[in-house]
mmCIF file of C-alpha atoms and ligand atoms in Angstrom:
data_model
loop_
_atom_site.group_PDB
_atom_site.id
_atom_site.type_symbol
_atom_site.label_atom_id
_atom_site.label_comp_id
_atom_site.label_asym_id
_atom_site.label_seq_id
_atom_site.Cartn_x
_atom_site.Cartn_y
_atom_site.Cartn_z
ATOM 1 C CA UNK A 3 -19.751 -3.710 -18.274
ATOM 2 C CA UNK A 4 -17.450 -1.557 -20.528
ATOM 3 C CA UNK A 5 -16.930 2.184 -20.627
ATOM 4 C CA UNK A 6 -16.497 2.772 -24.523
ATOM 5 C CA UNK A 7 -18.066 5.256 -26.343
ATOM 6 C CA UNK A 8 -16.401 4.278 -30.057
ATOM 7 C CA UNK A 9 -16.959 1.027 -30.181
ATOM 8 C CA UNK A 10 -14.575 0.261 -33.595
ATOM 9 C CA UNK A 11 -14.111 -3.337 -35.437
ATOM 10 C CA UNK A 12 -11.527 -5.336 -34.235
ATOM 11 C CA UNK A 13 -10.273 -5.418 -38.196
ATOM 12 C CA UNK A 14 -9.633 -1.438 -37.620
ATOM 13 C CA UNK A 15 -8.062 -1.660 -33.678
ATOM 14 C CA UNK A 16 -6.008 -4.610 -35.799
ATOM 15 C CA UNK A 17 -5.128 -2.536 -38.366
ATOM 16 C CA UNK A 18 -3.618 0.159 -35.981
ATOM 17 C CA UNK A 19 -1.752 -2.162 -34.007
ATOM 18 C CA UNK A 20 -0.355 -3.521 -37.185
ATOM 19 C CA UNK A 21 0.951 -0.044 -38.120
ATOM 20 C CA UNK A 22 2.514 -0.023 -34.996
ATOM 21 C CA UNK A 23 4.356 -2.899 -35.802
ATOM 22 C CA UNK A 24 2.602 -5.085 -32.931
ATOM 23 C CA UNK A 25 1.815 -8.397 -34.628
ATOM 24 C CA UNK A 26 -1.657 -9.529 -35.162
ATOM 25 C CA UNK A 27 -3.730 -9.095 -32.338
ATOM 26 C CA UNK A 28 -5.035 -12.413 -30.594
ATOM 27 C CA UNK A 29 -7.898 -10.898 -28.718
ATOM 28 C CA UNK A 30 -9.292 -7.509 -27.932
ATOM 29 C CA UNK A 31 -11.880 -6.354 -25.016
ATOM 30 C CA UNK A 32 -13.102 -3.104 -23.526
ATOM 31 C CA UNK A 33 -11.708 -1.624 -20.348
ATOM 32 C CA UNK A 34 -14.110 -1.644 -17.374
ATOM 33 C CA UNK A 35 -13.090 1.878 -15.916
ATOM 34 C CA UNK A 36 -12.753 5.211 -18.383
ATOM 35 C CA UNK A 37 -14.748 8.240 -18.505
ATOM 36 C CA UNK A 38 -13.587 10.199 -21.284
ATOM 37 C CA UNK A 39 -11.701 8.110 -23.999
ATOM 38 C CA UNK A 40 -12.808 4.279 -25.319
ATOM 39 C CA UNK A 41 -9.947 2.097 -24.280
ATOM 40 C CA UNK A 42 -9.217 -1.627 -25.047
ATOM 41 C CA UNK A 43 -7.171 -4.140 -23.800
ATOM 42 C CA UNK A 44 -5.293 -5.736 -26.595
ATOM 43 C CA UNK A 45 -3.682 -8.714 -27.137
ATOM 44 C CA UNK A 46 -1.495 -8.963 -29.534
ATOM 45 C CA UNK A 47 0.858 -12.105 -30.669
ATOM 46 C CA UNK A 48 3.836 -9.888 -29.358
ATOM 47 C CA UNK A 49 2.432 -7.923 -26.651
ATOM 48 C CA UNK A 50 -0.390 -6.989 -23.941
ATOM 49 C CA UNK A 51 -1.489 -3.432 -24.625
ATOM 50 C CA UNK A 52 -3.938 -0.896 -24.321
ATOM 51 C CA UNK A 53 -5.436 0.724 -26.940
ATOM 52 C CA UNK A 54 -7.285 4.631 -26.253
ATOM 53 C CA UNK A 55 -9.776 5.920 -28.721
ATOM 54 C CA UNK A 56 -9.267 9.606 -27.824
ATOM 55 C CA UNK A 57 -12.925 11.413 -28.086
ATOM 56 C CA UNK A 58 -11.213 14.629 -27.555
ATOM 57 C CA UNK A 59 -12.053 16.250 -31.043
ATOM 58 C CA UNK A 60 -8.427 18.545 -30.837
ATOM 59 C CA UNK A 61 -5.419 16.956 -32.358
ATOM 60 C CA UNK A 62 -3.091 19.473 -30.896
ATOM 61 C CA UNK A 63 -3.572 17.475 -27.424
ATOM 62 C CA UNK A 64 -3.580 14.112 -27.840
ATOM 63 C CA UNK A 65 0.351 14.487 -29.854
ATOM 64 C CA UNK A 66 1.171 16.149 -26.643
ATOM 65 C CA UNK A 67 0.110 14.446 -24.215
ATOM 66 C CA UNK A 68 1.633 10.920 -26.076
ATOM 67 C CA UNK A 69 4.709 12.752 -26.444
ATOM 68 C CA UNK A 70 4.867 13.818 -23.036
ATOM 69 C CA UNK A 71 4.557 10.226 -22.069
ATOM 70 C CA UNK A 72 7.674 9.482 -24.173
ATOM 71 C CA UNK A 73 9.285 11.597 -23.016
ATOM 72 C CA UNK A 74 8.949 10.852 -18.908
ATOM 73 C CA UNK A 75 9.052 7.450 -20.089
ATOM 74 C CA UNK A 76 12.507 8.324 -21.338
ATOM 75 C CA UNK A 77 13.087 10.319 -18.110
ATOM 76 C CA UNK A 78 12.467 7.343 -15.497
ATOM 77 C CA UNK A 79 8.977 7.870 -14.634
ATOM 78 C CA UNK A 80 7.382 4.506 -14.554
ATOM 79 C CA UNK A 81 4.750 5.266 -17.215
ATOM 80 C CA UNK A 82 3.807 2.843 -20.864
ATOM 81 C CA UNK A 83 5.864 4.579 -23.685
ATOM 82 C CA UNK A 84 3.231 5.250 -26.650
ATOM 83 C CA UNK A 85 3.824 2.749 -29.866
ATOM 84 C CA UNK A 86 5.550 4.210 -32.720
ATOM 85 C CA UNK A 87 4.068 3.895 -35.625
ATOM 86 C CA UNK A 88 6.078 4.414 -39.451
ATOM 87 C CA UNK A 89 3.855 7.100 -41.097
ATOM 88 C CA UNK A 90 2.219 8.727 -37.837
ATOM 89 C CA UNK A 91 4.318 8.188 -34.813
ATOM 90 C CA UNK A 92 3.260 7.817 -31.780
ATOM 91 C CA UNK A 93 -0.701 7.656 -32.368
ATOM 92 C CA UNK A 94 -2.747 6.074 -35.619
ATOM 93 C CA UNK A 95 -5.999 7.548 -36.988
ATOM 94 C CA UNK A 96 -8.969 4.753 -37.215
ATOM 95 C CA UNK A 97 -12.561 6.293 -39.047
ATOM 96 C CA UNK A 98 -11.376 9.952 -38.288
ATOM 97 C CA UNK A 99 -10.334 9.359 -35.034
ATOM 98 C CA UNK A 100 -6.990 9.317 -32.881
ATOM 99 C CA UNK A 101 -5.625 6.034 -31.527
ATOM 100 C CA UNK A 102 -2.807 5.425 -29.388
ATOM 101 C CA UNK A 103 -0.961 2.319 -27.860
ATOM 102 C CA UNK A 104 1.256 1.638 -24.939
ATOM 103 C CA UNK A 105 1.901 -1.135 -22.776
ATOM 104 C CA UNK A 106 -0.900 -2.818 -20.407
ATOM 105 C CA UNK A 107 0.657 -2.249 -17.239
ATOM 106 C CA UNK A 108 1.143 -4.930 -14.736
ATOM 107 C CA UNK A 109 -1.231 -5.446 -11.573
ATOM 108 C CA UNK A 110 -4.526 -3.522 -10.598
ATOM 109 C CA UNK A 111 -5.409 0.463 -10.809
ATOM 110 C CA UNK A 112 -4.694 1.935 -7.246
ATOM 111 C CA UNK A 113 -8.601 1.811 -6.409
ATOM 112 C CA UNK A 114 -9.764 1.367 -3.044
ATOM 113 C CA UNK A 115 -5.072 1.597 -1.922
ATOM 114 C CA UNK A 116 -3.985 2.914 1.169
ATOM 115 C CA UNK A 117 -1.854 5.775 1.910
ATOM 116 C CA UNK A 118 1.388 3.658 0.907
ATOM 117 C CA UNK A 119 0.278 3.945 -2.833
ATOM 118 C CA UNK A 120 -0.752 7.429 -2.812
ATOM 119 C CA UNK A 121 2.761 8.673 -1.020
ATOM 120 C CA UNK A 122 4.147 6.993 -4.298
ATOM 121 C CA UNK A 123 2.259 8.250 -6.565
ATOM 122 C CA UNK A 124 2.866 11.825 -4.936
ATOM 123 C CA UNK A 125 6.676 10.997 -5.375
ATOM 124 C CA UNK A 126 5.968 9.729 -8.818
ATOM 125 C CA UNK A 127 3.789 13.307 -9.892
ATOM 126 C CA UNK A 128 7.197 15.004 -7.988
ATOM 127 C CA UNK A 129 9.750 13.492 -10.643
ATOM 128 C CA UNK A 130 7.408 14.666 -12.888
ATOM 129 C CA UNK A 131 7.428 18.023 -12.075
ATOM 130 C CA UNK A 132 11.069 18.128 -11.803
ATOM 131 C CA UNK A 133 11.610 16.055 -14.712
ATOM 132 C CA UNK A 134 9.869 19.033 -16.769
ATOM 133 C CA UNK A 135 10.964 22.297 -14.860
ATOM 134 C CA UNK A 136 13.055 23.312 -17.858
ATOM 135 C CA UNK A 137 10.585 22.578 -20.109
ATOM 136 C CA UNK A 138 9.816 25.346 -22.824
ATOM 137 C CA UNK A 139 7.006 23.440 -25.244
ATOM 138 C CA UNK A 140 4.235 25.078 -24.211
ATOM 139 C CA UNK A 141 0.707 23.205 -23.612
ATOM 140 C CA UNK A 142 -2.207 24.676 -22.228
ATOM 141 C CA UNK A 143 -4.491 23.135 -19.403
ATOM 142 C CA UNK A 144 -7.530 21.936 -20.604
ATOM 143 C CA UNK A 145 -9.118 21.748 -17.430
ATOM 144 C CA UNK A 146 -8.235 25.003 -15.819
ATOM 145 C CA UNK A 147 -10.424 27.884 -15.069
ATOM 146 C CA UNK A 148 -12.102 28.572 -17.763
ATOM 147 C CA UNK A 149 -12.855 24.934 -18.515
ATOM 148 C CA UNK A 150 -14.369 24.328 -14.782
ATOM 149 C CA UNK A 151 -16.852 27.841 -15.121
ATOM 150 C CA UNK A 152 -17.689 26.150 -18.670
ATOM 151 C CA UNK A 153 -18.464 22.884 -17.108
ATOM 152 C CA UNK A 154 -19.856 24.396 -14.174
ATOM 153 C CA UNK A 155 -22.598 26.091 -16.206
ATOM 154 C CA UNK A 156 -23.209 23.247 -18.664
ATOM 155 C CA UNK A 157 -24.179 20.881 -15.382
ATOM 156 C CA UNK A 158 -26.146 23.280 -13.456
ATOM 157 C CA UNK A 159 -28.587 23.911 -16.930
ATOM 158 C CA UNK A 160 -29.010 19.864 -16.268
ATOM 159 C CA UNK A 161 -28.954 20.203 -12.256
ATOM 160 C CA UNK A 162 -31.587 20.412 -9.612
ATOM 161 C CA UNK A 163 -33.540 23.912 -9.718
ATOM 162 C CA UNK A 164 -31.914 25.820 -6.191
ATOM 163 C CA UNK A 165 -27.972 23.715 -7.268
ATOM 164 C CA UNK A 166 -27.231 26.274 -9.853
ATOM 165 C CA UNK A 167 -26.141 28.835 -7.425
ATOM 166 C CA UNK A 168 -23.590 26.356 -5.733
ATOM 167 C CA UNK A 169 -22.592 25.695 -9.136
ATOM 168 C CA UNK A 170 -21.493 29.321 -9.192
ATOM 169 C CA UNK A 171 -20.312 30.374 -5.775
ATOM 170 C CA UNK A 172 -17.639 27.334 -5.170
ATOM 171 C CA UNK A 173 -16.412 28.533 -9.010
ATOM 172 C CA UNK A 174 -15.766 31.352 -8.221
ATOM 173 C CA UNK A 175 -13.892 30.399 -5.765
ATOM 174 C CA UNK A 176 -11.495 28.786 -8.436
ATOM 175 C CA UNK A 177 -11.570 32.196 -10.137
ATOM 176 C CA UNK A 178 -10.666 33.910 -7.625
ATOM 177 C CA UNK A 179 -7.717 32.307 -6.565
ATOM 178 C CA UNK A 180 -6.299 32.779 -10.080
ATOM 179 C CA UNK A 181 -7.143 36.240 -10.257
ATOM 180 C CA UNK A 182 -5.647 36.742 -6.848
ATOM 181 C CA UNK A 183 -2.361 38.619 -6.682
ATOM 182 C CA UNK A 184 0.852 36.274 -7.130
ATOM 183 C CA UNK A 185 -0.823 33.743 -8.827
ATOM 184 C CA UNK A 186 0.924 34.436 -12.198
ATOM 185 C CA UNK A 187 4.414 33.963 -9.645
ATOM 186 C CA UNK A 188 3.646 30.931 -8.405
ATOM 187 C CA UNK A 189 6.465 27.719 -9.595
ATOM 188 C CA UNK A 190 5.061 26.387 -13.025
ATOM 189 C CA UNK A 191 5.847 23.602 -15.185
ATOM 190 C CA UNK A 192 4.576 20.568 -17.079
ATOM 191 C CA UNK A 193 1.908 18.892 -15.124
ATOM 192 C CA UNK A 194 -0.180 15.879 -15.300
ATOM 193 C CA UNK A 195 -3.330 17.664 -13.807
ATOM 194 C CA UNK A 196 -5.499 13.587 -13.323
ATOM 195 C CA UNK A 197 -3.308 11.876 -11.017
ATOM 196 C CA UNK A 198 -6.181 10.045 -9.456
ATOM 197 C CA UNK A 199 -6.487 6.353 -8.183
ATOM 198 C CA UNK A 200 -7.663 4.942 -12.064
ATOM 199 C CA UNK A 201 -5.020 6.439 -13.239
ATOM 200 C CA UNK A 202 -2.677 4.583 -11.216
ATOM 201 C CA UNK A 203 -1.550 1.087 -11.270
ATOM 202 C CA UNK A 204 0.198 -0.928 -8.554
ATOM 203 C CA UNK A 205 1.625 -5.099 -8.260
ATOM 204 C CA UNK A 206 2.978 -7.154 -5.758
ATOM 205 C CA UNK A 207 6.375 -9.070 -6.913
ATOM 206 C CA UNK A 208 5.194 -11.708 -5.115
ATOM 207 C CA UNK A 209 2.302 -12.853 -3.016
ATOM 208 C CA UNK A 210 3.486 -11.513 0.320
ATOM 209 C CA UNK A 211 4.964 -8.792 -0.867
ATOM 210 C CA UNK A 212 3.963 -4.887 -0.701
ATOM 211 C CA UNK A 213 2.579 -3.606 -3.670
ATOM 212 C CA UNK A 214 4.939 -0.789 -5.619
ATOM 213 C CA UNK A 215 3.961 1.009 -8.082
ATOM 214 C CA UNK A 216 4.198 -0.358 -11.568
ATOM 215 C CA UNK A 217 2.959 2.943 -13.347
ATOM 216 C CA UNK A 218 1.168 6.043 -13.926
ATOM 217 C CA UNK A 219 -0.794 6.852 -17.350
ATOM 218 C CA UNK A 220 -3.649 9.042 -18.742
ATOM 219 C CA UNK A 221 -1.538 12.078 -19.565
ATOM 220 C CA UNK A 222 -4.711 13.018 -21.356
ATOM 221 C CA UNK A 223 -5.013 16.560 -19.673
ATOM 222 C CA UNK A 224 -1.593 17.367 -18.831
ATOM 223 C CA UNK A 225 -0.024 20.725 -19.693
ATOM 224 C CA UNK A 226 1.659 23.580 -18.514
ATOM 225 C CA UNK A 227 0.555 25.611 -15.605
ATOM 226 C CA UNK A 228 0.838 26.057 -11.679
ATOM 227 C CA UNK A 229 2.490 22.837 -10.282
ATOM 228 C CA UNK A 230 0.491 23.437 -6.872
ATOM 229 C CA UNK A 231 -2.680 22.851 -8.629
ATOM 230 C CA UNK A 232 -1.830 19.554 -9.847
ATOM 231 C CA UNK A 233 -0.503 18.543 -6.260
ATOM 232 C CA UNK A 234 -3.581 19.295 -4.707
ATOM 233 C CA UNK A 235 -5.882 17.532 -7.713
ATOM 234 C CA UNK A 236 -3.451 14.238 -6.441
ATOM 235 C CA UNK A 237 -3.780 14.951 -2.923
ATOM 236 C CA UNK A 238 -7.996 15.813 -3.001
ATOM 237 C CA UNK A 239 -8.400 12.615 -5.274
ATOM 238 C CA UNK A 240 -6.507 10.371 -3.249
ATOM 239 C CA UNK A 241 -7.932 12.235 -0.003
ATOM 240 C CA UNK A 242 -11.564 11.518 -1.225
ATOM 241 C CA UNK A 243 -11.231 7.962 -2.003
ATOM 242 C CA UNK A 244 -11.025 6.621 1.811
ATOM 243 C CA UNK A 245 -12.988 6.792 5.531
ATOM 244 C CA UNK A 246 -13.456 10.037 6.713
ATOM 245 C CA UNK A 247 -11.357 9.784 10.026
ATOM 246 C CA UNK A 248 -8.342 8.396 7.465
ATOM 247 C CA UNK A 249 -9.036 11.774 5.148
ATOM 248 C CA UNK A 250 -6.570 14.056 6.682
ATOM 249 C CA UNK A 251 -3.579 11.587 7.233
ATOM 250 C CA UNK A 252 -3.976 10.463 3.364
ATOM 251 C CA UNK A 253 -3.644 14.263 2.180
ATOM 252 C CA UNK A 254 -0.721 14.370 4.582
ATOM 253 C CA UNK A 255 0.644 10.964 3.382
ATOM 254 C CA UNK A 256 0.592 12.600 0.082
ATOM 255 C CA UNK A 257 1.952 15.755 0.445
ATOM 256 C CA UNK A 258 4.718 15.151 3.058
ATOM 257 C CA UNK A 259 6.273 11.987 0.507
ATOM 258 C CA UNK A 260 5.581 14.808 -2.691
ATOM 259 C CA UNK A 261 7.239 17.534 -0.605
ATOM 260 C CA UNK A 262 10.334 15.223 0.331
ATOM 261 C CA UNK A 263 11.498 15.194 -3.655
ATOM 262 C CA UNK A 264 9.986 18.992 -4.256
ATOM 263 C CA UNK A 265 9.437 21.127 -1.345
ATOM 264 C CA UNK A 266 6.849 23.256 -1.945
ATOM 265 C CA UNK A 267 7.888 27.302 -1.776
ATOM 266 C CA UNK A 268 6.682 29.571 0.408
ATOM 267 C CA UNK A 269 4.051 31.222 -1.771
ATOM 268 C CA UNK A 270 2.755 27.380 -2.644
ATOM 269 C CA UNK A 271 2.122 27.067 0.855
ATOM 270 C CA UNK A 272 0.596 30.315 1.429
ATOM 271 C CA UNK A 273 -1.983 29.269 -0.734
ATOM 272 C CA UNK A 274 -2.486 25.094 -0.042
ATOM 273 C CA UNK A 275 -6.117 25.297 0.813
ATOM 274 C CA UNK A 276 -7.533 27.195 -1.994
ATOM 275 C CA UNK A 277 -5.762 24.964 -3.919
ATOM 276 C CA UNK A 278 -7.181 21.875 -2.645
ATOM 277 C CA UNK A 279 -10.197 23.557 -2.204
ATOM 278 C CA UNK A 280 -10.147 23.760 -6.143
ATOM 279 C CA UNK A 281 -9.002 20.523 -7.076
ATOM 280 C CA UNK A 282 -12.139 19.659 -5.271
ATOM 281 C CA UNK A 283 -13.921 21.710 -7.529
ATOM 282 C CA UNK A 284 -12.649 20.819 -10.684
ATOM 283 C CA UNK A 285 -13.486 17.078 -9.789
ATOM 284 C CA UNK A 286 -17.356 18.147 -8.946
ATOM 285 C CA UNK A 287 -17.377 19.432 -12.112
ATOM 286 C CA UNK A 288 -15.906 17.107 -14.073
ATOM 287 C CA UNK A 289 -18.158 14.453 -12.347
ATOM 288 C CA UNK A 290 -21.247 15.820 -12.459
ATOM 289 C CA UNK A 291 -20.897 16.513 -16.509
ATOM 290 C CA UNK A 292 -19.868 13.160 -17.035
ATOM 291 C CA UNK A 293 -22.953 12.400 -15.044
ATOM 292 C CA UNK A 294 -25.284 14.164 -17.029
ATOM 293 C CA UNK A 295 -23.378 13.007 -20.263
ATOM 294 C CA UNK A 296 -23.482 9.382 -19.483
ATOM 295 C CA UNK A 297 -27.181 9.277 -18.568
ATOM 296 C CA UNK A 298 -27.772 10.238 -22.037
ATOM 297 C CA UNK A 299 -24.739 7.665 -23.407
ATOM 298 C CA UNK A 300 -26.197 5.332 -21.018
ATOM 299 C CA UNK A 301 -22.371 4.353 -19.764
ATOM 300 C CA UNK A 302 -22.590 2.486 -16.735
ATOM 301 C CA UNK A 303 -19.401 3.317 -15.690
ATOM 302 C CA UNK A 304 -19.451 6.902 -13.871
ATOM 303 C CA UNK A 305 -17.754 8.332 -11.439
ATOM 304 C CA UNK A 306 -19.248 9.222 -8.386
ATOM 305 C CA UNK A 307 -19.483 13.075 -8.160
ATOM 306 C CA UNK A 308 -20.487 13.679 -4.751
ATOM 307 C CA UNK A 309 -17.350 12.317 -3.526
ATOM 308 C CA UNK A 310 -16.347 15.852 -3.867
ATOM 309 C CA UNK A 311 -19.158 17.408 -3.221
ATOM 310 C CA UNK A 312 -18.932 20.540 -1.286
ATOM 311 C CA UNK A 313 -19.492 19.989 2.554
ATOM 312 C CA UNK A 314 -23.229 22.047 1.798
ATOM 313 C CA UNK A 315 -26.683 20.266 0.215
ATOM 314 C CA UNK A 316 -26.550 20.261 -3.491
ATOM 315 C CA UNK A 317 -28.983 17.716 -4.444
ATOM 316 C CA UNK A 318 -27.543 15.256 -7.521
ATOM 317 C CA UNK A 319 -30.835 14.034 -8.964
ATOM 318 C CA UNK A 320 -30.832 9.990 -9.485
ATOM 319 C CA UNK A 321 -30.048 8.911 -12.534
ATOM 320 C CA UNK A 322 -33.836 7.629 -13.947
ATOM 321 C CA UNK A 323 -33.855 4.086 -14.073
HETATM 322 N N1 LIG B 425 -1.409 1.304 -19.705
HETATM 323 C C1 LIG B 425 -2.412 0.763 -19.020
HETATM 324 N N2 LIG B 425 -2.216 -0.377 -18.320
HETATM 325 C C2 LIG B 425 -3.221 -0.955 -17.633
HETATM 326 N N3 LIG B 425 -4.484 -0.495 -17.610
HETATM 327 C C3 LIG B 425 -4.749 0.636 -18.293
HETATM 328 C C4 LIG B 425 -3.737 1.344 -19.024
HETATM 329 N N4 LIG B 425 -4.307 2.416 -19.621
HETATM 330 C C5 LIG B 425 -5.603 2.394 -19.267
HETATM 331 N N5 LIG B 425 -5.889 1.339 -18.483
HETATM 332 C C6 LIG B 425 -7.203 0.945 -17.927
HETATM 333 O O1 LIG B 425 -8.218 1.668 -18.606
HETATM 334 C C7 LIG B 425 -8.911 2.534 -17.693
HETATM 335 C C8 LIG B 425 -9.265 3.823 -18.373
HETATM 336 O O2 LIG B 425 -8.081 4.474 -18.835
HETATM 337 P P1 LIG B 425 -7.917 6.045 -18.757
HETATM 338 O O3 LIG B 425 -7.920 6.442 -17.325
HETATM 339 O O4 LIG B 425 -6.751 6.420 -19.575
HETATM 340 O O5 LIG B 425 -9.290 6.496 -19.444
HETATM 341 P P2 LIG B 425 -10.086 7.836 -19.462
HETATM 342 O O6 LIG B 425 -11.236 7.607 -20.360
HETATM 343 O O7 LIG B 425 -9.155 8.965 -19.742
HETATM 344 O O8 LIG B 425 -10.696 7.935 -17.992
HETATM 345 P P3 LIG B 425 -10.536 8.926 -16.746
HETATM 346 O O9 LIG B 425 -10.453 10.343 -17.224
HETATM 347 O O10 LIG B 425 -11.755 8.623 -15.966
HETATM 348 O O11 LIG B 425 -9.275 8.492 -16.064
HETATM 349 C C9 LIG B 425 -7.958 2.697 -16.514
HETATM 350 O O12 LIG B 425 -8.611 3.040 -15.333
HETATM 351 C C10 LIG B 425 -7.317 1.322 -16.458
HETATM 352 O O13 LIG B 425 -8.166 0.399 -15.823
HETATM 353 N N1 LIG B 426 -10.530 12.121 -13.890
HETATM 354 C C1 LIG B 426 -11.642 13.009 -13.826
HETATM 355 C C2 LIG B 426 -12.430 12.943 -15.064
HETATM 356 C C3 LIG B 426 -11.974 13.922 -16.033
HETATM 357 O O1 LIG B 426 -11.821 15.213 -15.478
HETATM 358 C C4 LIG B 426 -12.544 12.667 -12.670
HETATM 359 O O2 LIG B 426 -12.247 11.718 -11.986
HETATM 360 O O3 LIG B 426 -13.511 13.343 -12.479
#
């Protein structure tokens, strides 16, 4: 089972890695997990790495968001500095598309971990935030508002007849609370906006050890905008992922170890649960058009949408065969 969409020679993958000044590559294979980009581990005589394929069409984000990796990278958060390449640093183009390179972490992605992993990865997305406060390059979020009512309407023209209107009420929602007054004045800065379990990787130093956190990568959709937001897109994610009866003391696992590097202000509080309550949304939305899309791609890989689902019937129809 693999989750690429491009799948490119390994002459061309090798040719990128070259530029990068890798060494040749001893073996290549496609990741398991991935939703939106083609990834690949690959070998190379020097090095382990991964290799993304970014399907995103825009060049603008993909510089960004490798940059932005840099540059925490430089900054202490634990997360793979891209390659550098001579001619095109930090990403390669292979058949018209972007490619960039950064070290395969160590240990397992943070499926299926415990509260222990997501309080550091809520300290993790904290350095982050305070890592880029001062920030002035300015990114937009790709996923915001207007992405999730786009989204929203593309799924519900493949959803159940009588879902559509769900669709539309719990966006609104999302609309709402960025229309609502003070908004605009809430704390903003660079944010990583995916901080899910995937996206996470954690090792053991040694067999009876606890697990830390090796690093954090997919800065695919990060960009500027309320720093609540992306706390609560961390917090739902990570809140989602285990029993019910553990739901509430993983979102407060999360946001009591974020909250001891950043304290959230006042106004962030005010406004917590429509937050989370749009985090959830954004992941709905994001699922269920990667649902539709991958039933016609036929990638086996999906993620599950109605794990954020809202707590109302909206029937997902069964993928056909
Ligand atoms: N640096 C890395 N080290 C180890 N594994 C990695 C690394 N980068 C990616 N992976 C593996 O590849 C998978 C997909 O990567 P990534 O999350 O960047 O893809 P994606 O297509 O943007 O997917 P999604 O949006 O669903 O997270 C990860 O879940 C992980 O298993
Ligand atoms: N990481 C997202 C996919 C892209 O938005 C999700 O889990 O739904």
């Amino acid at each position: 089972m693999m989750a690429v969409f491009t799948a490119l020679p390994r002459s061309a993958i090798g040719r990128c890695v070259h530029e990068f000044g890798q060494g040749g590559v001893r073996s290549i294979r496609g990741t398991v997990l991935g939703s939106e980009n083609s990834n690949f581990y690959v070998h190379t005589l020097e090095r382990r790495l991964v290799a993304t394929v970014l399907e995103a069409s825009s060049v603008a984000a993909p510089s960004f968001s490798a940059c932005l990796a840099y540059a925490l990278c430089l900054n202490g958060l634990p997360t793979p500095a891209p390659c550098c390449g001579t001619n095109a640093p930090l990403c390669a183009t292979v058949g018209g598309m972007i490619l960039v390179a950064g070290a395969n972490l160590l240990g397992r992605v943070a499926i299926l971990a415990g509260q222990a992993a997501a309080s550091r990865t809520a300290g993790s997305l904290a350095v982050l935030h305070l890592a880029c406060l001062g920030c002035m390059y300015y990114c937009p979020h790709i996923h915001g508002e207007a992405w999730v009512r786009a989204s929203a309407m593309l799924a519900a023209a493949h959803s159940p007849r009588g879902s559509q209107h769900a669709l539309e009420h719990e966006t609104s929602l999302l609309a709402r609370l960025v229309l609502s007054p003070g908004y605009d004045r809430l704390p903003r800065g660079l944010c990583h906006y995916d901080l899910f379990q995937d996206n996470v990787s954690l090792v053991a130093p040694s067999r009876t050890a606890r697990e830390r956190l090796s690093g954090c990568f997919d800065f695919h959709f990060a960009g500027c905008g309320q720093m609540v937001m992306d706390t609560a897109i961390l917090s739902e994610a990570w809140r989602s992922q285990c029993a019910v009866r553990e739901r509430w003391d993983m979102a407060r696992a999360a946001l009591h170890a974020y909250q001891t590097l950043r304290p959230l202000a006042r106004r962030e509080r005010s406004c917590i649960i429509e937050a989370l309550r749009s985090a959830s949304i954004r992941f709905w939305t994001s699922r269920l058009c990667g649902y539709y899309r991958h039933r016609v791609t036929g990638m086996r890989s999906l993620h599950e949408p109605r794990a954020f689902r809202p707590a109302w019937h909206v029937r997902i129809a069964r993928a056909s065969g």
